[in-house]
Amino acid sequence: MSEFEKKITEYKGKIKLSTNIEEIESLRLDLFGKNGVINLEFKKLGQLSAEEKKIFAANINKIKQDLLDIYNAKSVEILDKDIIQKVEKEKIDITLPEKEFKIGKVHPVSQVIDEISCIFSEIGFSVEEGPDVENDYNNFTALNTPENHPAKDMHDTFYLDENMKTLLRTHTSPVQVRTMLKGKPPFKIIAPGRTYRSDSDQTHTPMFHQLEGLHIDKDINMGHLKGCLNYFIREFFEVDKIKMRFRPSHFPFTEPSAEVDIGYRIENNKIIIGEGDKWLEILGCGMVHPNVLKNCKVDPNKFQGFAFGIGIDRLAMLKYGINDLRSFFECDYRWLNHYGFDPLDVPTNYRGLSR
Ligand code: PHE
């Protein structure tokens, strides 16, 4: 056996015994690299006659092919093993329980909207929705608030175009218009949602929440409005008796109009709702103006009714003892953990609203 053939036998043994990529790669370089065993053997061709060259080269090529076959088979084996090992190591048992299990919380505003919807559904109101981006007609004109009306200024409107035709709704009252235009009376709806005004301090945020109420039928009067609001406030604050007063006010879309205050007192730094000699304004309301009905294709000679608009955030602050309105919208996880609600604790009239 030649020196070369001895080496080849030795290398075949080494390839068979190798166990990882680094080892087999270094064997590949030893054998097939520029100055590897095979190339060195080829260099000997120079000293041979043409006849000998043929036989010599054919022999090395056969040995080389042989080696390559063994090398390739071993490479595949090592790579396969590597992949299987990696997969084994990275395997995740998705049936194992979470190590740290966190449940999200329901924001107090969402909770209060659920509570309110629940209370009003009990007396036959259904829930409507309207878009945050409104047109000037639905937000003002149809609501009897024409161009240049001073009440328009009071709303600190965010306009979205230069012609002041598109805006972020300044109240939920445009949902009254949308509801009446798309249906036929009677109407008995509430509409909770986001509203926007350019205003910001401890009790005002540029975005806030309102709840609109609308009840239109043949003989709805101010007495129904009072009864309805009285029922709502008692249910919402979960008290038997409530002190409530209607103060004359003005809204272009209601006549007569009123603002409603509820009585409260402070005891040990806490607000007690429903009694005491202090007053807190919580909503605006009135009998829907005949012009609004006309604009909404409802005949004011046949139909009439009331509307109200409640500040939802303020109700949430009062009920759940939250002092700063701005904290509602800061997205502070710690705050939400403290004031938020269990997602499975959905308010119902049967189980109780906040318990
Ligand atoms: N839209 C009025 C506001 O934002 C509230 C309101 C609604 C008053 C419905 C009367 C009737 O202040």
mmCIF file of C-alpha atoms and ligand atoms in Angstrom:
data_model
loop_
_atom_site.group_PDB
_atom_site.id
_atom_site.type_symbol
_atom_site.label_atom_id
_atom_site.label_comp_id
_atom_site.label_asym_id
_atom_site.label_seq_id
_atom_site.Cartn_x
_atom_site.Cartn_y
_atom_site.Cartn_z
ATOM 1 C CA MET A 1 0.000 0.000 0.000
ATOM 2 C CA SER A 2 1.368 3.417 -0.961
ATOM 3 C CA GLU A 3 1.935 6.204 1.549
ATOM 4 C CA PHE A 4 -1.056 7.980 -0.071
ATOM 5 C CA GLU A 5 -3.367 5.012 0.231
ATOM 6 C CA LYS A 6 -2.379 4.573 3.900
ATOM 7 C CA LYS A 7 -3.291 8.195 4.574
ATOM 8 C CA ILE A 8 -6.617 7.776 2.810
ATOM 9 C CA THR A 9 -7.510 4.728 4.884
ATOM 10 C CA GLU A 10 -6.567 6.697 8.007
ATOM 11 C CA TYR A 11 -8.782 9.628 6.958
ATOM 12 C CA LYS A 12 -11.719 7.372 6.150
ATOM 13 C CA GLY A 13 -11.516 6.118 9.713
ATOM 14 C CA LYS A 14 -11.368 9.683 11.070
ATOM 15 C CA ILE A 15 -14.413 10.759 9.045
ATOM 16 C CA LYS A 16 -16.416 7.811 10.315
ATOM 17 C CA LEU A 17 -15.481 8.625 13.915
ATOM 18 C CA SER A 18 -16.147 12.391 13.735
ATOM 19 C CA THR A 19 -19.083 13.642 15.784
ATOM 20 C CA ASN A 20 -19.505 17.365 15.107
ATOM 21 C CA ILE A 21 -19.421 19.990 12.373
ATOM 22 C CA GLU A 22 -16.060 21.493 13.408
ATOM 23 C CA GLU A 23 -14.308 18.123 13.255
ATOM 24 C CA ILE A 24 -15.679 17.123 9.892
ATOM 25 C CA GLU A 25 -14.988 20.576 8.453
ATOM 26 C CA SER A 26 -11.318 20.366 9.418
ATOM 27 C CA LEU A 27 -11.107 16.902 7.806
ATOM 28 C CA ARG A 28 -12.635 18.326 4.628
ATOM 29 C CA LEU A 29 -9.924 21.002 4.466
ATOM 30 C CA ASP A 30 -7.165 18.416 5.130
ATOM 31 C CA LEU A 31 -8.432 16.265 2.294
ATOM 32 C CA PHE A 32 -9.952 18.507 -0.355
ATOM 33 C CA GLY A 33 -8.410 21.932 0.456
ATOM 34 C CA LYS A 34 -5.913 23.700 -1.815
ATOM 35 C CA ASN A 35 -2.954 21.973 -0.142
ATOM 36 C CA GLY A 36 -4.975 18.965 0.920
ATOM 37 C CA VAL A 37 -4.006 15.308 0.540
ATOM 38 C CA ILE A 38 -5.845 14.893 -2.779
ATOM 39 C CA ASN A 39 -4.364 17.961 -4.468
ATOM 40 C CA LEU A 40 -0.837 17.045 -3.348
ATOM 41 C CA GLU A 41 -1.282 13.646 -4.949
ATOM 42 C CA PHE A 42 -2.514 15.247 -8.179
ATOM 43 C CA LYS A 43 0.681 17.331 -8.283
ATOM 44 C CA LYS A 44 2.663 14.112 -8.856
ATOM 45 C CA LEU A 45 1.051 13.845 -12.339
ATOM 46 C CA GLY A 46 3.706 16.192 -13.715
ATOM 47 C CA GLN A 47 6.447 13.581 -13.448
ATOM 48 C CA LEU A 48 4.563 10.835 -15.310
ATOM 49 C CA SER A 49 4.302 9.806 -18.931
ATOM 50 C CA ALA A 50 1.033 10.389 -20.801
ATOM 51 C CA GLU A 51 0.034 6.753 -20.539
ATOM 52 C CA GLU A 52 0.774 6.561 -16.785
ATOM 53 C CA LYS A 53 -1.031 9.876 -16.164
ATOM 54 C CA LYS A 54 -4.336 8.428 -17.356
ATOM 55 C CA ILE A 55 -4.246 5.446 -14.987
ATOM 56 C CA PHE A 56 -2.857 7.519 -12.090
ATOM 57 C CA ALA A 57 -5.482 10.269 -12.426
ATOM 58 C CA ALA A 58 -8.318 7.784 -12.825
ATOM 59 C CA ASN A 59 -7.194 6.098 -9.608
ATOM 60 C CA ILE A 60 -7.044 9.349 -7.590
ATOM 61 C CA ASN A 61 -10.430 10.444 -8.948
ATOM 62 C CA LYS A 62 -11.946 7.160 -7.847
ATOM 63 C CA ILE A 63 -10.418 7.499 -4.375
ATOM 64 C CA LYS A 64 -11.583 11.143 -4.206
ATOM 65 C CA GLN A 65 -15.142 10.219 -5.164
ATOM 66 C CA ASP A 66 -15.100 7.448 -2.589
ATOM 67 C CA LEU A 67 -13.954 9.867 0.091
ATOM 68 C CA LEU A 68 -16.535 12.472 -0.940
ATOM 69 C CA ASP A 69 -19.333 9.903 -0.634
ATOM 70 C CA ILE A 70 -18.255 8.982 2.875
ATOM 71 C CA TYR A 71 -17.756 12.635 3.788
ATOM 72 C CA ASN A 72 -21.199 13.708 2.474
ATOM 73 C CA ALA A 73 -23.002 10.877 4.213
ATOM 74 C CA LYS A 74 -21.307 11.777 7.502
ATOM 75 C CA SER A 75 -22.061 15.522 7.106
ATOM 76 C CA VAL A 76 -25.745 14.853 6.601
ATOM 77 C CA GLU A 77 -25.761 12.562 9.631
ATOM 78 C CA ILE A 78 -24.104 15.207 11.826
ATOM 79 C CA LEU A 79 -26.394 18.021 10.594
ATOM 80 C CA ASP A 80 -29.498 15.915 11.155
ATOM 81 C CA LYS A 81 -28.359 15.083 14.647
ATOM 82 C CA ASP A 82 -27.662 18.759 15.356
ATOM 83 C CA ILE A 83 -31.126 19.818 14.213
ATOM 84 C CA ILE A 84 -32.824 17.099 16.234
ATOM 85 C CA GLN A 85 -30.835 18.114 19.314
ATOM 86 C CA LYS A 86 -31.716 21.791 18.806
ATOM 87 C CA VAL A 87 -35.412 21.044 18.374
ATOM 88 C CA GLU A 88 -35.364 18.873 21.477
ATOM 89 C CA LYS A 89 -33.700 21.656 23.458
ATOM 90 C CA GLU A 90 -36.025 24.393 22.215
ATOM 91 C CA LYS A 91 -39.204 22.405 22.639
ATOM 92 C CA ILE A 92 -41.909 24.272 24.563
ATOM 93 C CA ASP A 93 -44.666 22.426 26.307
ATOM 94 C CA ILE A 94 -47.592 24.680 25.514
ATOM 95 C CA THR A 95 -49.843 22.723 27.835
ATOM 96 C CA LEU A 96 -47.903 23.928 30.897
ATOM 97 C CA PRO A 97 -49.650 26.669 32.948
ATOM 98 C CA GLU A 98 -48.471 30.327 32.779
ATOM 99 C CA LYS A 99 -45.766 31.222 35.300
ATOM 100 C CA GLU A 100 -47.041 34.761 35.759
ATOM 101 C CA PHE A 101 -50.744 35.104 35.127
ATOM 102 C CA LYS A 102 -52.136 38.622 34.794
ATOM 103 C CA ILE A 103 -55.801 39.470 34.287
ATOM 104 C CA GLY A 104 -56.637 42.786 32.627
ATOM 105 C CA LYS A 105 -59.003 45.290 34.194
ATOM 106 C CA VAL A 106 -62.058 47.044 32.848
ATOM 107 C CA HIS A 107 -61.687 50.853 32.853
ATOM 108 C CA PRO A 108 -64.119 52.619 35.229
ATOM 109 C CA VAL A 109 -65.617 54.556 32.295
ATOM 110 C CA SER A 110 -66.404 51.316 30.439
ATOM 111 C CA GLN A 111 -67.807 49.838 33.630
ATOM 112 C CA VAL A 112 -70.026 52.862 34.226
ATOM 113 C CA ILE A 113 -71.271 52.772 30.604
ATOM 114 C CA ASP A 114 -72.232 49.115 31.153
ATOM 115 C CA GLU A 115 -73.976 49.994 34.414
ATOM 116 C CA ILE A 116 -75.900 52.868 32.825
ATOM 117 C CA SER A 117 -76.942 50.781 29.807
ATOM 118 C CA CYS A 118 -78.153 48.125 32.174
ATOM 119 C CA ILE A 119 -80.238 50.594 34.207
ATOM 120 C CA PHE A 120 -81.882 52.197 31.180
ATOM 121 C CA SER A 121 -82.514 48.903 29.410
ATOM 122 C CA GLU A 122 -84.599 47.907 32.421
ATOM 123 C CA ILE A 123 -87.120 50.662 31.545
ATOM 124 C CA GLY A 124 -87.169 50.035 27.804
ATOM 125 C CA PHE A 125 -84.349 52.161 26.373
ATOM 126 C CA SER A 126 -82.167 50.673 23.659
ATOM 127 C CA VAL A 127 -78.573 51.671 22.935
ATOM 128 C CA GLU A 128 -77.569 53.689 19.851
ATOM 129 C CA GLU A 129 -74.172 54.809 18.646
ATOM 130 C CA GLY A 130 -72.851 57.558 16.393
ATOM 131 C CA PRO A 131 -69.426 58.449 14.983
ATOM 132 C CA ASP A 132 -66.874 60.670 16.754
ATOM 133 C CA VAL A 133 -66.265 62.568 13.502
ATOM 134 C CA GLU A 134 -69.487 64.436 12.729
ATOM 135 C CA ASN A 135 -70.682 67.013 10.278
ATOM 136 C CA ASP A 136 -71.648 70.526 11.278
ATOM 137 C CA TYR A 137 -75.279 69.846 10.345
ATOM 138 C CA ASN A 138 -75.836 66.967 12.788
ATOM 139 C CA ASN A 139 -73.781 68.532 15.579
ATOM 140 C CA PHE A 140 -75.300 72.034 15.381
ATOM 141 C CA THR A 141 -77.699 73.001 12.594
ATOM 142 C CA ALA A 142 -80.211 70.164 12.922
ATOM 143 C CA LEU A 143 -80.119 70.760 16.671
ATOM 144 C CA ASN A 144 -81.485 74.257 16.171
ATOM 145 C CA THR A 145 -78.067 75.854 16.630
ATOM 146 C CA PRO A 146 -77.612 77.796 13.401
ATOM 147 C CA GLU A 147 -74.546 79.618 12.062
ATOM 148 C CA ASN A 148 -73.410 82.448 14.396
ATOM 149 C CA HIS A 149 -75.415 81.139 17.336
ATOM 150 C CA PRO A 150 -73.524 82.116 20.532
ATOM 151 C CA ALA A 151 -73.925 78.553 21.901
ATOM 152 C CA LYS A 152 -71.610 77.371 19.119
ATOM 153 C CA ASP A 153 -68.725 79.329 20.669
ATOM 154 C CA MET A 154 -69.340 77.785 24.066
ATOM 155 C CA HIS A 155 -68.526 74.384 22.623
ATOM 156 C CA ASP A 156 -64.847 75.122 21.803
ATOM 157 C CA THR A 157 -65.133 72.922 18.751
ATOM 158 C CA PHE A 158 -62.269 70.986 17.158
ATOM 159 C CA TYR A 159 -62.865 71.487 13.422
ATOM 160 C CA LEU A 160 -61.288 69.071 10.993
ATOM 161 C CA ASP A 161 -61.470 71.188 7.829
ATOM 162 C CA GLU A 162 -61.057 74.834 6.877
ATOM 163 C CA ASN A 163 -64.695 75.238 5.889
ATOM 164 C CA MET A 164 -65.731 74.152 9.397
ATOM 165 C CA LYS A 165 -68.049 71.484 8.028
ATOM 166 C CA THR A 166 -66.428 68.436 9.639
ATOM 167 C CA LEU A 167 -65.665 68.288 13.328
ATOM 168 C CA LEU A 168 -65.164 66.095 16.380
ATOM 169 C CA ARG A 169 -68.618 65.964 17.930
ATOM 170 C CA THR A 170 -68.888 68.343 20.885
ATOM 171 C CA HIS A 171 -71.717 66.350 22.475
ATOM 172 C CA THR A 172 -73.647 63.121 21.924
ATOM 173 C CA SER A 173 -76.767 65.055 20.839
ATOM 174 C CA PRO A 174 -76.099 64.436 17.098
ATOM 175 C CA VAL A 175 -77.030 60.816 17.792
ATOM 176 C CA GLN A 176 -80.563 62.125 18.454
ATOM 177 C CA VAL A 177 -80.596 63.468 14.894
ATOM 178 C CA ARG A 178 -79.151 60.288 13.367
ATOM 179 C CA THR A 179 -81.618 58.094 15.259
ATOM 180 C CA MET A 180 -84.692 60.102 14.289
ATOM 181 C CA LEU A 181 -83.643 60.467 10.635
ATOM 182 C CA LYS A 182 -83.117 56.755 10.167
ATOM 183 C CA GLY A 183 -86.250 55.522 11.934
ATOM 184 C CA LYS A 184 -89.876 56.242 12.729
ATOM 185 C CA PRO A 185 -91.257 57.432 16.097
ATOM 186 C CA PRO A 186 -91.607 56.429 18.889
ATOM 187 C CA PHE A 187 -87.940 56.629 19.926
ATOM 188 C CA LYS A 188 -86.567 55.527 23.272
ATOM 189 C CA ILE A 189 -82.777 55.396 23.173
ATOM 190 C CA ILE A 190 -79.596 56.161 25.050
ATOM 191 C CA ALA A 191 -76.294 56.834 23.291
ATOM 192 C CA PRO A 192 -73.037 56.682 25.231
ATOM 193 C CA GLY A 193 -69.820 57.831 23.584
ATOM 194 C CA ARG A 194 -66.752 60.021 23.310
ATOM 195 C CA THR A 195 -67.107 63.777 22.867
ATOM 196 C CA TYR A 196 -64.492 66.499 22.311
ATOM 197 C CA ARG A 197 -63.956 70.110 23.293
ATOM 198 C CA SER A 198 -60.822 72.235 23.341
ATOM 199 C CA ASP A 199 -60.623 72.509 27.122
ATOM 200 C CA SER A 200 -58.255 71.074 29.731
ATOM 201 C CA ASP A 201 -57.950 71.383 33.519
ATOM 202 C CA GLN A 202 -58.682 69.283 36.606
ATOM 203 C CA THR A 203 -62.343 68.918 35.693
ATOM 204 C CA HIS A 204 -62.112 69.135 31.873
ATOM 205 C CA THR A 205 -60.260 66.963 29.369
ATOM 206 C CA PRO A 206 -60.282 67.556 25.579
ATOM 207 C CA MET A 207 -61.933 64.150 25.189
ATOM 208 C CA PHE A 208 -64.661 63.126 27.608
ATOM 209 C CA HIS A 209 -67.723 60.890 27.677
ATOM 210 C CA GLN A 210 -71.391 61.710 27.515
ATOM 211 C CA LEU A 211 -74.588 59.769 27.582
ATOM 212 C CA GLU A 212 -77.453 61.034 25.495
ATOM 213 C CA GLY A 213 -81.032 60.065 26.245
ATOM 214 C CA LEU A 214 -84.028 60.562 23.968
ATOM 215 C CA HIS A 215 -87.650 59.579 24.480
ATOM 216 C CA ILE A 216 -90.151 60.680 21.842
ATOM 217 C CA ASP A 217 -93.745 59.513 21.742
ATOM 218 C CA LYS A 218 -97.264 60.957 21.517
ATOM 219 C CA ASP A 219 -97.658 62.209 25.081
ATOM 220 C CA ILE A 220 -94.243 62.360 26.743
ATOM 221 C CA ASN A 221 -93.925 65.300 29.144
ATOM 222 C CA MET A 222 -91.613 66.891 31.702
ATOM 223 C CA GLY A 223 -93.058 64.603 34.407
ATOM 224 C CA HIS A 224 -91.748 61.560 32.545
ATOM 225 C CA LEU A 225 -88.337 63.233 32.303
ATOM 226 C CA LYS A 226 -88.234 63.849 36.053
ATOM 227 C CA GLY A 227 -89.356 60.329 36.879
ATOM 228 C CA CYS A 228 -86.883 58.792 34.496
ATOM 229 C CA LEU A 229 -83.898 60.763 35.813
ATOM 230 C CA ASN A 230 -84.899 60.193 39.420
ATOM 231 C CA TYR A 231 -85.063 56.439 38.807
ATOM 232 C CA PHE A 232 -81.712 56.511 37.017
ATOM 233 C CA ILE A 233 -79.839 58.452 39.715
ATOM 234 C CA ARG A 234 -81.193 56.224 42.501
ATOM 235 C CA GLU A 235 -80.284 53.051 40.648
ATOM 236 C CA PHE A 236 -76.880 54.334 39.612
ATOM 237 C CA PHE A 237 -75.790 55.451 43.069
ATOM 238 C CA GLU A 238 -77.573 52.479 44.623
ATOM 239 C CA VAL A 239 -79.488 54.631 47.138
ATOM 240 C CA ASP A 240 -83.201 54.626 48.070
ATOM 241 C CA LYS A 241 -83.719 58.352 48.170
ATOM 242 C CA ILE A 242 -82.138 61.123 46.194
ATOM 243 C CA LYS A 243 -82.210 64.895 46.562
ATOM 244 C CA MET A 244 -82.511 66.377 43.120
ATOM 245 C CA ARG A 245 -83.323 69.800 41.686
ATOM 246 C CA PHE A 246 -84.129 71.083 38.210
ATOM 247 C CA ARG A 247 -82.657 74.518 37.482
ATOM 248 C CA PRO A 248 -83.974 76.483 34.496
ATOM 249 C CA SER A 249 -81.321 76.661 31.803
ATOM 250 C CA HIS A 250 -80.924 77.101 28.072
ATOM 251 C CA PHE A 251 -80.038 74.761 25.231
ATOM 252 C CA PRO A 252 -81.000 75.635 21.652
ATOM 253 C CA PHE A 253 -82.317 72.095 21.092
ATOM 254 C CA THR A 254 -84.685 71.874 24.079
ATOM 255 C CA GLU A 255 -87.548 74.045 25.299
ATOM 256 C CA PRO A 256 -87.984 74.297 28.215
ATOM 257 C CA SER A 257 -84.446 73.388 29.266
ATOM 258 C CA ALA A 258 -83.049 72.519 32.655
ATOM 259 C CA GLU A 259 -79.883 71.516 34.399
ATOM 260 C CA VAL A 260 -80.109 68.915 37.105
ATOM 261 C CA ASP A 261 -78.201 69.052 40.378
ATOM 262 C CA ILE A 262 -78.042 66.316 42.984
ATOM 263 C CA GLY A 263 -77.631 66.903 46.695
ATOM 264 C CA TYR A 264 -74.556 65.685 48.539
ATOM 265 C CA ARG A 265 -72.488 66.176 51.640
ATOM 266 C CA ILE A 266 -68.909 65.493 52.591
ATOM 267 C CA GLU A 267 -68.247 63.091 55.460
ATOM 268 C CA ASN A 268 -64.686 62.113 56.448
ATOM 269 C CA ASN A 269 -63.395 63.448 53.153
ATOM 270 C CA LYS A 270 -65.867 61.274 51.257
ATOM 271 C CA ILE A 271 -68.800 62.392 49.138
ATOM 272 C CA ILE A 272 -72.159 61.063 50.307
ATOM 273 C CA ILE A 273 -74.638 61.295 47.428
ATOM 274 C CA GLY A 274 -78.349 61.933 47.824
ATOM 275 C CA GLU A 275 -78.419 63.957 51.039
ATOM 276 C CA GLY A 276 -76.902 67.114 52.523
ATOM 277 C CA ASP A 277 -77.060 70.761 51.544
ATOM 278 C CA LYS A 278 -74.482 70.941 48.763
ATOM 279 C CA TRP A 279 -75.441 70.709 45.075
ATOM 280 C CA LEU A 280 -73.593 69.164 42.164
ATOM 281 C CA GLU A 281 -74.542 69.646 38.523
ATOM 282 C CA ILE A 282 -74.624 66.374 36.626
ATOM 283 C CA LEU A 283 -76.681 66.788 33.487
ATOM 284 C CA GLY A 284 -78.540 68.984 31.014
ATOM 285 C CA CYS A 285 -82.001 68.167 29.730
ATOM 286 C CA GLY A 286 -85.314 69.436 28.426
ATOM 287 C CA MET A 287 -88.221 68.872 26.070
ATOM 288 C CA VAL A 288 -86.992 68.421 22.505
ATOM 289 C CA HIS A 289 -87.482 71.676 20.550
ATOM 290 C CA PRO A 290 -90.143 71.447 17.775
ATOM 291 C CA ASN A 291 -87.538 72.736 15.285
ATOM 292 C CA VAL A 292 -85.314 69.742 16.037
ATOM 293 C CA LEU A 293 -88.232 67.371 15.462
ATOM 294 C CA LYS A 294 -89.000 69.106 12.148
ATOM 295 C CA ASN A 295 -85.353 68.893 11.062
ATOM 296 C CA CYS A 296 -85.477 65.186 11.840
ATOM 297 C CA LYS A 297 -88.686 64.554 9.848
ATOM 298 C CA VAL A 298 -90.799 64.027 12.965
ATOM 299 C CA ASP A 299 -94.141 65.860 13.089
ATOM 300 C CA PRO A 300 -94.104 68.104 16.212
ATOM 301 C CA ASN A 301 -97.890 68.260 16.164
ATOM 302 C CA LYS A 302 -98.086 64.521 16.731
ATOM 303 C CA PHE A 303 -94.945 63.733 18.673
ATOM 304 C CA GLN A 304 -93.033 65.238 21.558
ATOM 305 C CA GLY A 305 -90.563 64.118 24.175
ATOM 306 C CA PHE A 306 -87.517 64.735 26.275
ATOM 307 C CA ALA A 307 -83.755 64.538 25.857
ATOM 308 C CA PHE A 308 -80.887 64.639 28.325
ATOM 309 C CA GLY A 309 -77.095 64.634 28.236
ATOM 310 C CA ILE A 310 -75.083 63.274 31.162
ATOM 311 C CA GLY A 311 -71.348 63.579 31.803
ATOM 312 C CA ILE A 312 -70.289 59.960 32.242
ATOM 313 C CA ASP A 313 -66.778 60.617 33.573
ATOM 314 C CA ARG A 314 -68.139 62.801 36.321
ATOM 315 C CA LEU A 315 -70.601 60.100 37.367
ATOM 316 C CA ALA A 316 -67.737 57.581 37.484
ATOM 317 C CA MET A 317 -65.641 59.965 39.604
ATOM 318 C CA LEU A 318 -68.497 60.472 42.051
ATOM 319 C CA LYS A 319 -69.452 56.834 42.385
ATOM 320 C CA TYR A 320 -65.944 55.443 42.658
ATOM 321 C CA GLY A 321 -64.224 58.288 44.555
ATOM 322 C CA ILE A 322 -61.799 59.348 41.829
ATOM 323 C CA ASN A 323 -60.583 62.935 42.274
ATOM 324 C CA ASP A 324 -58.808 63.971 39.112
ATOM 325 C CA LEU A 325 -60.576 63.571 35.780
ATOM 326 C CA ARG A 326 -57.262 63.594 33.899
ATOM 327 C CA SER A 327 -56.134 60.373 35.588
ATOM 328 C CA PHE A 328 -58.852 58.570 33.585
ATOM 329 C CA PHE A 329 -56.935 59.076 30.378
ATOM 330 C CA GLU A 330 -53.307 58.738 31.465
ATOM 331 C CA CYS A 331 -53.173 54.989 30.790
ATOM 332 C CA ASP A 332 -51.288 54.394 34.039
ATOM 333 C CA TYR A 333 -51.346 50.648 34.605
ATOM 334 C CA ARG A 334 -51.106 51.024 38.405
ATOM 335 C CA TRP A 335 -54.113 53.361 38.394
ATOM 336 C CA LEU A 336 -56.111 50.933 36.275
ATOM 337 C CA ASN A 337 -55.177 48.068 38.559
ATOM 338 C CA HIS A 338 -56.488 50.024 41.516
ATOM 339 C CA TYR A 339 -59.657 51.560 40.050
ATOM 340 C CA GLY A 340 -60.414 49.005 37.322
ATOM 341 C CA PHE A 341 -62.975 46.196 37.462
ATOM 342 C CA ASP A 342 -62.807 42.457 37.142
ATOM 343 C CA PRO A 343 -63.696 41.598 33.526
ATOM 344 C CA LEU A 344 -65.956 38.767 34.634
ATOM 345 C CA ASP A 345 -67.911 41.024 36.975
ATOM 346 C CA VAL A 346 -70.366 42.297 34.388
ATOM 347 C CA PRO A 347 -72.960 44.604 35.946
ATOM 348 C CA THR A 348 -76.537 43.346 35.941
ATOM 349 C CA ASN A 349 -79.662 44.566 37.666
ATOM 350 C CA TYR A 350 -80.178 41.172 39.237
ATOM 351 C CA ARG A 351 -76.718 40.611 40.690
ATOM 352 C CA GLY A 352 -76.151 44.264 41.578
ATOM 353 C CA LEU A 353 -74.301 46.863 39.617
ATOM 354 C CA SER A 354 -71.039 47.464 41.430
ATOM 355 C CA ARG A 355 -70.823 44.462 43.738
HETATM 356 N N1 PHE B 1 -75.818 68.364 24.673
HETATM 357 C C1 PHE B 1 -75.878 69.112 25.898
HETATM 358 C C2 PHE B 1 -74.440 69.392 26.368
HETATM 359 O O1 PHE B 1 -73.529 68.819 25.877
HETATM 360 C C3 PHE B 1 -76.621 68.344 26.959
HETATM 361 C C4 PHE B 1 -78.057 68.139 26.637
HETATM 362 C C5 PHE B 1 -78.495 67.034 25.947
HETATM 363 C C6 PHE B 1 -79.003 69.078 27.029
HETATM 364 C C7 PHE B 1 -79.817 66.849 25.647
HETATM 365 C C8 PHE B 1 -80.335 68.915 26.741
HETATM 366 C C9 PHE B 1 -80.733 67.805 26.051
HETATM 367 O O2 PHE B 1 -74.236 70.188 27.249
#
